[in-house]
Coordinates of C-alpha atoms and ligand atoms in Angstrom, one line a residue:
X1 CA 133.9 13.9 109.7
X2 CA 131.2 14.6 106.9
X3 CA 127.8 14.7 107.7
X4 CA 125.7 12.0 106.7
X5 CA 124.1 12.8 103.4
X6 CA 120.3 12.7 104.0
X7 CA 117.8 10.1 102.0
X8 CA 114.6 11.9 101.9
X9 CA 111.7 9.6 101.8
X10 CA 109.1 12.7 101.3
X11 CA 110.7 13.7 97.7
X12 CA 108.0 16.6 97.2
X13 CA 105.7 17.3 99.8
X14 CA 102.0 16.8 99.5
X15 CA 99.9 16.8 102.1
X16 CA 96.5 15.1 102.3
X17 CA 93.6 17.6 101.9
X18 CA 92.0 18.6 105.2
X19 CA 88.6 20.3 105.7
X20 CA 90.2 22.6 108.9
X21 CA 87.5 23.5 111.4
X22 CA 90.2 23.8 114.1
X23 CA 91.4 27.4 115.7
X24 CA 93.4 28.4 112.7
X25 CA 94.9 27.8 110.2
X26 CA 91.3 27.4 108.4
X27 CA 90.7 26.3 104.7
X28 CA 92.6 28.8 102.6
X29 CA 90.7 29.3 99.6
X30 CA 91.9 27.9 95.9
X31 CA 91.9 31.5 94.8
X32 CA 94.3 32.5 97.5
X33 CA 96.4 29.6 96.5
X34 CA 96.2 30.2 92.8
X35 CA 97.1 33.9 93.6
X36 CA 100.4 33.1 95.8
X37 CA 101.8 30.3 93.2
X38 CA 102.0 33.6 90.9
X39 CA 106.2 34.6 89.3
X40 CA 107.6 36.3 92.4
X41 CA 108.9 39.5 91.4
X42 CA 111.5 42.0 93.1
X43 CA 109.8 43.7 96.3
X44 CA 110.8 47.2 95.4
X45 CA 109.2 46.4 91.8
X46 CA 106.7 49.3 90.9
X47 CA 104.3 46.8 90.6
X48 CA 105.1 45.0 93.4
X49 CA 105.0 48.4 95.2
X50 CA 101.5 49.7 93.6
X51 CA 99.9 46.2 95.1
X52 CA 101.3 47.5 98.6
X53 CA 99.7 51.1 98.5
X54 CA 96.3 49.1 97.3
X55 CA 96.7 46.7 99.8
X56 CA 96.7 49.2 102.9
X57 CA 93.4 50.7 101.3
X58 CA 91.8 46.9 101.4
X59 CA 93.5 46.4 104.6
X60 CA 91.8 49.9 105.9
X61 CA 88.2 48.6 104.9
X62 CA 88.8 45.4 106.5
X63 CA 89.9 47.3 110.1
X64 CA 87.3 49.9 109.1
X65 CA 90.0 52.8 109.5
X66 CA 91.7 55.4 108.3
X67 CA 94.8 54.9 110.1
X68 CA 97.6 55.8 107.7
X69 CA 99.6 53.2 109.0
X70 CA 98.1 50.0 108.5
X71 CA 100.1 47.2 107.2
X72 CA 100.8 43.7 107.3
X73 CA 103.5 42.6 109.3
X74 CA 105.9 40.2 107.7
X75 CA 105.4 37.6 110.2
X76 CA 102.7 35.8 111.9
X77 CA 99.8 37.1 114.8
X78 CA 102.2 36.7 117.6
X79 CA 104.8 39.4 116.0
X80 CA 102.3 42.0 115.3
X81 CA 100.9 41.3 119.2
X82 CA 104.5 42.3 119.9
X83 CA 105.3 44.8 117.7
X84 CA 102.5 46.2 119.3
X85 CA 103.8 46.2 122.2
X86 CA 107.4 46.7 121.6
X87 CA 106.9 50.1 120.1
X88 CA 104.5 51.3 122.0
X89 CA 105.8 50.8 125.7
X90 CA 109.1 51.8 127.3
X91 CA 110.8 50.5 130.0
X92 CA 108.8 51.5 133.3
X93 CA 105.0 52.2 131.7
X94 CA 102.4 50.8 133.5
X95 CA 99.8 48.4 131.6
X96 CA 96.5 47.0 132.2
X97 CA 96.3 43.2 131.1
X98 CA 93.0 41.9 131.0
X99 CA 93.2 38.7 130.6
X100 CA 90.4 35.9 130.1
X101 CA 92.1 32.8 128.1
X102 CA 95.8 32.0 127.0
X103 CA 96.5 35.0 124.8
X104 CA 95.8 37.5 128.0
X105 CA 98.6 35.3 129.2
X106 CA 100.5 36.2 126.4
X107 CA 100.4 40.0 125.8
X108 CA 101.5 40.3 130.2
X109 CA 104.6 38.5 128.6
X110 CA 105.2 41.3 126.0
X111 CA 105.2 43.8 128.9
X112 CA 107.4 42.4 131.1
X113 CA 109.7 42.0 128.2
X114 CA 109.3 45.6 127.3
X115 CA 110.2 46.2 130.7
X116 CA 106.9 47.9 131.6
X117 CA 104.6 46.6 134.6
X118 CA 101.6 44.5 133.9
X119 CA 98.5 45.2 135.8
X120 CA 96.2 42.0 135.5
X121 CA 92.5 42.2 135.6
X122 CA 91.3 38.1 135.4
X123 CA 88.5 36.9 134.6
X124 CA 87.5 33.3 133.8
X125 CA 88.0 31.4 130.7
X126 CA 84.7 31.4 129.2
X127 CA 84.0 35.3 130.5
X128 CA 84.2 37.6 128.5
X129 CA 86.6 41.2 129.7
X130 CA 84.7 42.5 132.8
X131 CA 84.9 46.6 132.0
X132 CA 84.2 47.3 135.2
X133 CA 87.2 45.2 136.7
X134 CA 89.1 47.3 134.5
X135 CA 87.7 50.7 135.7
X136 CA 88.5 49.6 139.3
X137 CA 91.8 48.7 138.2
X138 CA 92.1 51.9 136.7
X139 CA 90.9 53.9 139.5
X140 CA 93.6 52.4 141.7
X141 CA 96.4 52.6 139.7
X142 CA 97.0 56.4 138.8
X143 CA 99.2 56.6 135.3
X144 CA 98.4 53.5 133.7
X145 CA 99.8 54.4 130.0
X146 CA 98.0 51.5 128.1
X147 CA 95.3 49.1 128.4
X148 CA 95.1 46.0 126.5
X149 CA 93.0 43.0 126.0
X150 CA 91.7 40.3 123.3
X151 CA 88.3 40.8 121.3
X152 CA 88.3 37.3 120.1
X153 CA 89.4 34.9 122.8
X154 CA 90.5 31.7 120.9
X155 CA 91.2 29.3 123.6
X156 CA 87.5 30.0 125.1
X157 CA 85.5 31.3 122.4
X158 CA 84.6 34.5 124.2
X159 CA 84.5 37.8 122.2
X160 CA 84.6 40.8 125.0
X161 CA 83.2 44.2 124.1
X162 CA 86.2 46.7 122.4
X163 CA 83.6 49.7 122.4
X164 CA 83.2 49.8 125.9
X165 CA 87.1 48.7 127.2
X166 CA 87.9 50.8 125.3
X167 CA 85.8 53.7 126.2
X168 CA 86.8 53.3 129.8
X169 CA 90.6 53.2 128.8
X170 CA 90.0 56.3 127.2
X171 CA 88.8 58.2 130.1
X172 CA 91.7 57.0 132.0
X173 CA 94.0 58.6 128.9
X174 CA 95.5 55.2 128.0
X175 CA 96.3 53.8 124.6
X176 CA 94.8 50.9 124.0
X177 CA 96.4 47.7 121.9
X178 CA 93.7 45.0 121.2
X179 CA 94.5 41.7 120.3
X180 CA 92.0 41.2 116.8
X181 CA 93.6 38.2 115.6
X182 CA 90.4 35.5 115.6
X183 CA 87.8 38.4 115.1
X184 CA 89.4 40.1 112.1
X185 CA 86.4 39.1 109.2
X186 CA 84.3 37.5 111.2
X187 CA 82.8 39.5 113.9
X188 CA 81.9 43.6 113.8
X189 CA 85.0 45.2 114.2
X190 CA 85.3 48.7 113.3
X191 CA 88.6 50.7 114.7
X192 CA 88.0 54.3 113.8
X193 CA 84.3 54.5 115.4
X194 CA 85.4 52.3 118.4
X195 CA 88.3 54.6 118.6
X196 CA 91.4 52.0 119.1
X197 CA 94.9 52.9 119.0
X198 CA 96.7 49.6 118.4
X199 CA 95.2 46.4 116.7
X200 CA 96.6 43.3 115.2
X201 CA 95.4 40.6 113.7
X202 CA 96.3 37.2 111.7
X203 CA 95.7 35.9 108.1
X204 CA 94.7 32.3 108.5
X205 CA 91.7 32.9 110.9
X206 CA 88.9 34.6 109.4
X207 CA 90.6 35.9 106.2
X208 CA 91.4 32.1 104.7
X209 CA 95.0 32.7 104.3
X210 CA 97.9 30.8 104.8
X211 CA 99.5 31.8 108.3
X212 CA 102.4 33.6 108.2
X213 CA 101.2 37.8 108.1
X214 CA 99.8 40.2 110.5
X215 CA 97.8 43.3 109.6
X216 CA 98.2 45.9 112.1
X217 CA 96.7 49.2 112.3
X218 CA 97.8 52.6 114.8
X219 CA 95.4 55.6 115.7
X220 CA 97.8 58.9 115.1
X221 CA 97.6 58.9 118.9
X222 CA 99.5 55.7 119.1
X223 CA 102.2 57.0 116.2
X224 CA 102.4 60.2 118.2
X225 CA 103.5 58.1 120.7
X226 CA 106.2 55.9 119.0
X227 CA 107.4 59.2 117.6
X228 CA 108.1 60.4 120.8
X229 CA 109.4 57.6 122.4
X230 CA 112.8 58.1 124.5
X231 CA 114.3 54.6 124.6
X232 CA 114.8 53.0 121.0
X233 CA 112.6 50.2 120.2
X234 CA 114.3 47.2 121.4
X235 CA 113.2 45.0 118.4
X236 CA 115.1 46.3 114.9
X237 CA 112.8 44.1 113.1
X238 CA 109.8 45.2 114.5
X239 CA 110.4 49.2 115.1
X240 CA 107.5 51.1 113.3
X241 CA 109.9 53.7 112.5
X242 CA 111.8 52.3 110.8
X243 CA 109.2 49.6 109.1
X244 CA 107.8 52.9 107.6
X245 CA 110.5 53.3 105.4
X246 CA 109.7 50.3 103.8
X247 CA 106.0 51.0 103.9
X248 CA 105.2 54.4 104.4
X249 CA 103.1 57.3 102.0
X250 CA 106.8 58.2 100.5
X251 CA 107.5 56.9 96.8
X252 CA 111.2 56.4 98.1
X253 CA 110.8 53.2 99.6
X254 CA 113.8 52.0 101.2
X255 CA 114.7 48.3 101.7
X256 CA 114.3 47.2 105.5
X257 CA 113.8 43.3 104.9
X258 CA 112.8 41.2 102.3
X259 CA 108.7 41.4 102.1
X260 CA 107.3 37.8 101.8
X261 CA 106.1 38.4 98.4
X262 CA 104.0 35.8 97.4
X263 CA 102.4 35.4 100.9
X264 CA 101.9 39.1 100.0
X265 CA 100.0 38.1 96.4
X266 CA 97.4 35.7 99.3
X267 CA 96.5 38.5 101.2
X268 CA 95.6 41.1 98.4
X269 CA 93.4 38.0 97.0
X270 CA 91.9 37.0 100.7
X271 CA 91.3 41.2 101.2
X272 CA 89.6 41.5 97.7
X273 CA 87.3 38.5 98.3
X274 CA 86.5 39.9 101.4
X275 CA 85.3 43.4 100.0
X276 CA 83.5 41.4 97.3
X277 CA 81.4 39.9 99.6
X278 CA 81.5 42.8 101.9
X279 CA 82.1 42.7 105.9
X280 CA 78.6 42.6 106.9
X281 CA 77.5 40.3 104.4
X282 CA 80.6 37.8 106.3
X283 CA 79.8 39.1 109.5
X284 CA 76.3 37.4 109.1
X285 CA 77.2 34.6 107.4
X286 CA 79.7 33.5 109.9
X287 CA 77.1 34.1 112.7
X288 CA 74.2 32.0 110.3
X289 CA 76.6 29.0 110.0
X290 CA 76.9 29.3 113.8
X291 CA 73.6 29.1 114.6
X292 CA 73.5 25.9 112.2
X293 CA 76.5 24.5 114.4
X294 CA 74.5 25.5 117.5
X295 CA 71.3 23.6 116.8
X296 CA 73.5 20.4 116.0
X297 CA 75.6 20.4 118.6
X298 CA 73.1 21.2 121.3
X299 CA 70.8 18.1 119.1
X300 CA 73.7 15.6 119.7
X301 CA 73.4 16.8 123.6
X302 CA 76.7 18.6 124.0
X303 CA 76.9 22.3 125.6
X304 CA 78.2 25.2 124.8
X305 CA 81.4 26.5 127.2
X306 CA 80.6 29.9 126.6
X307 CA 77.1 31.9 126.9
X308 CA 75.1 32.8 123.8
X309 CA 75.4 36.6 124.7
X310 CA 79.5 36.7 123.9
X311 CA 79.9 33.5 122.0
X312 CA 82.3 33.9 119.2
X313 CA 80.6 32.0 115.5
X314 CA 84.2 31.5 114.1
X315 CA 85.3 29.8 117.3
X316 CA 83.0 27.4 118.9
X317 CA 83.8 25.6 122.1
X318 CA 81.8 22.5 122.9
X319 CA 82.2 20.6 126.3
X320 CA 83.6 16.9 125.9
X321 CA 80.9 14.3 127.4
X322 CA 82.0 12.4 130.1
X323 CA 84.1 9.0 130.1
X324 CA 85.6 10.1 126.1
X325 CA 88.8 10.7 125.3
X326 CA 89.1 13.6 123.9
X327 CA 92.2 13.2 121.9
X328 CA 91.0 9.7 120.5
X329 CA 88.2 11.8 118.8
X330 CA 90.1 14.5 117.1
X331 CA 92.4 11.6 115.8
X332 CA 89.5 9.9 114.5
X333 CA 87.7 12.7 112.6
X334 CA 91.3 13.1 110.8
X335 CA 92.1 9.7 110.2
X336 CA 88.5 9.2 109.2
X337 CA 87.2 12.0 107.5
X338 CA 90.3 14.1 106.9
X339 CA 88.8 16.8 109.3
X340 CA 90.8 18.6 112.0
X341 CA 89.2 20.3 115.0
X342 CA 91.3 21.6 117.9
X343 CA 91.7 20.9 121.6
X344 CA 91.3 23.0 124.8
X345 CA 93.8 25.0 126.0
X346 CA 95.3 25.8 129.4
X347 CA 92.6 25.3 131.9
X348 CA 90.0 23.9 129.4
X349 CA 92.8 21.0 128.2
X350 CA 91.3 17.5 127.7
X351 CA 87.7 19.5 128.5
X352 CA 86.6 20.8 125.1
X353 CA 86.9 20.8 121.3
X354 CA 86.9 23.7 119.5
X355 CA 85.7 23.9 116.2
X356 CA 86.0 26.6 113.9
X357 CA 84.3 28.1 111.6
X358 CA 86.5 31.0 109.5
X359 CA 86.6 32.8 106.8
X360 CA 85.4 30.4 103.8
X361 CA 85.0 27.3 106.3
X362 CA 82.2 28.8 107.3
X363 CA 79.7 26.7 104.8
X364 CA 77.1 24.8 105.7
X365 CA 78.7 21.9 104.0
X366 CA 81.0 22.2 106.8
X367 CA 78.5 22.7 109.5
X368 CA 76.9 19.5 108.0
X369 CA 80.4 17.5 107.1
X370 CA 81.5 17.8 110.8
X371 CA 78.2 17.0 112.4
X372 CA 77.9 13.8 110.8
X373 CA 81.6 13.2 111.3
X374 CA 81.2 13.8 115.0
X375 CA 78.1 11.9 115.4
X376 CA 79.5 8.6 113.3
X377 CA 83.0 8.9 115.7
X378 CA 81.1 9.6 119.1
X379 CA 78.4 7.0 118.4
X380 CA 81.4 4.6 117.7
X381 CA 83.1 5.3 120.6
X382 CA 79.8 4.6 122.5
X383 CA 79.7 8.2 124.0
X384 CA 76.1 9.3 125.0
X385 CA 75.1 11.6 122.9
X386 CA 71.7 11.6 121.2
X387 CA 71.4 10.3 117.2
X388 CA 70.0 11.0 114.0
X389 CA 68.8 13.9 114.6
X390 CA 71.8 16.7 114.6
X391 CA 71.9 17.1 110.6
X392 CA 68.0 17.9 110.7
X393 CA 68.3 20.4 113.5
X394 CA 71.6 22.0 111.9
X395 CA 69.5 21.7 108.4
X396 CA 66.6 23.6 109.9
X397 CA 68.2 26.4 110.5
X398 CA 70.2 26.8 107.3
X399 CA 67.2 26.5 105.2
X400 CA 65.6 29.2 107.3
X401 CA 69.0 31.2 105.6
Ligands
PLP1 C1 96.1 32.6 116.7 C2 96.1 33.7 117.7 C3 97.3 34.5 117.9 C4 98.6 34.1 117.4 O1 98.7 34.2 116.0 P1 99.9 33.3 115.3 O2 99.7 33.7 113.9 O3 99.7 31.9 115.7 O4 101.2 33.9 115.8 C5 97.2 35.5 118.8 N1 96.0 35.9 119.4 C6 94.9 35.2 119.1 C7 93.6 35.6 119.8 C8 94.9 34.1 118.3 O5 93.8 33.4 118.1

């Protein structure tokens, strides 16, 4: 029998335009776009391959390292989580988990699946990475080899302190491999002076890309390690030494995969904005347009689920008021307005909204767009919230700058 011959009814696919204040993907900026629509062109192209040697130099400033190898991963957050962990543990290793939201959850996956032995140090969703849970932990398990936990907690909104974890871990002589994904642009983040081994992070959070790529960055201590590693990598894909062919200092690159090349084209446009506008410069621009956020939100009468000491700007987790449907909300603000913000996770399902503000949606158009979005939705759905007066408590602070 012949299969059916499909009758598409979507005969070239375009979507509606979103303002995306969710936790990622976020507004990817026209200049990205223009950037990746570019003639794609062979990846072992010299031109294609003096784009990649510049690109590890933007991606170096963006880390703030000097890591030789740092590259983006041809494949989204979750695969340079696990080539982090794929090359760096063998079967047997001991690992510290600390885990305080879903993606905790997720890196004790990776180490069970590298065979190795998660050690998990909880804390609540909201909390940030208690460091001295993990000394404890680390005092009563002898030969830990790694320690790992998430700067930017995306399902809470709570950033923990790298420095410090990772200061402790160090003591204890373990690598450390820190999830960076959210924080990557938006929050201080500096990898050679904090001392990390392992990072990886994610292009459609704070660097306004399209999803799909995964800078990563390893301490020499960490490539010491993959170099000495006894078992082989059990990923081919995702084995660093052999990646290196592909990306490494050589000039004789040799072909490992296909890189996505015009994705590729995004992320050298997303890394130059960012050094045009410099990391500080972001860093305090996502944290203004937070405060903004904060004034409104707390004007409507809605909290905050995390404390203002470790609450993440790009991520903002509000508590849902009582008696509203959550769900009926976020479908609302996108059928109405064309605005997405995300739901709770995990524990926090059906209890909060979480409303980003990355990379270039961090404007106080946005901060004022969803405020007045929120407050027209909520107010129809009789919710009790407090009215007219978010905008001019958000609008306070902006013009304060
Ligand atoms: C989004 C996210 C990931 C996963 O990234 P994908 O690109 O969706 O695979 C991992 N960790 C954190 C903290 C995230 O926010």
């Amino acid at each position: 029998m012949v299969n059916p011959i499909p009758q598409p009814t979507i005969l070239s696919f375009n979507p509606a335009v979103r303002t995306l204040m969710g936790p990622g993907p976020s507004d990817v900026h026209p200049r990205i776009l223009a950037a990746m629509a570019r003639p794609t062109i062979g990846h072992l192209d010299p031109q294609f391959v003096d784009m990649m040697d510049e690109m590890k130099l933007l991606l170096q400033y963006a880390f703030q390292t000097r890591n030789a190898l740092t590259i983006p991963v041809s494949a989204p957050g979750s695969a340079g989580m696990e080539t982090c962990f794929v090359n760096l543990l063998e079967p047997g290793d001991k690992v510290v988990v600390c885990q305080n939201g879903v993606f905790g959850g997720r890196m004790k996956e990776n180490v069970e699946r590298c065979g190795a032995l998660p050690i998990m140090v909880e804390d609540a969703w909201g909390e940030p990475a208690d460091p001295e849970k993990l000394e404890d932990a680390l005092k009563s398990h002898p030969g830990v080899k790694a320690v790992a936990f998430v700067h930017a907690e995306t399902s809470t909104g709570a950033r923990s302190d790298v420095q410090q974890l990772v200061e402790i871990a160090r003591r204890y002589d373990c690598l450390t491999i820190v999830d960076a994904v959210t924080s990557l642009g938006g929050i201080p983040l500096k990898v050679d002076e904090w001392q990390v081994d392992a990072i990886y992070s994610g292009t459609q959070k704070c660097l306004s890309c399209t999803p799909g790529l995964s800078p990563v960055s390893f301490s020499e201590r960490a490539v010491a390690r993959i170099k000495a590693r006894k078992a082989k990598v059990q990923s081919w894909f995702l084995d660093l030494n052999l990646v290196m062919g592909y990306w490494g200092a050589s000039t004789k690159r040799a072909y490992h995969h296909t890189a996505p090349i015009n994705a590729l084209y995004g992320l050298h446009e997303a890394l130059v904005m960012l050094q045009e506008e410099g990391l500080e410069a972001a860093w305090a621009r996502h944290h203004r347009h937070h405060l903004a956020l904060r004034a409104g939100v707390e004007a409507l009468g809605l909290r905050f689920v995390v404390k203002e000491a470790y609450r993440l700007p790009q991520l903002n987790a509000v508590t849902v008021p009582d008696g509203v449907d959550e769900a009926e909300v976020r479908r609302r603000l996108l059928r109405e307005f064309n605005l997405e913000i995300g739901a709770g996770l995990g524990s926090l399902a059906g209890k909060v909204w979480r409303i980003g503000l990355m990379g270039h949606a961090s404007t106080p158009k946005n901060v004022l767009f969803c405020l007045a979005a929120l407050e027209k939705v909520l107010s129809d759905l009789k919710a009790p919230i407090a009215r007219g007066v978010a905008l001019g408590a958000a609008g306070t602070v902006l013009a304060a700058g």
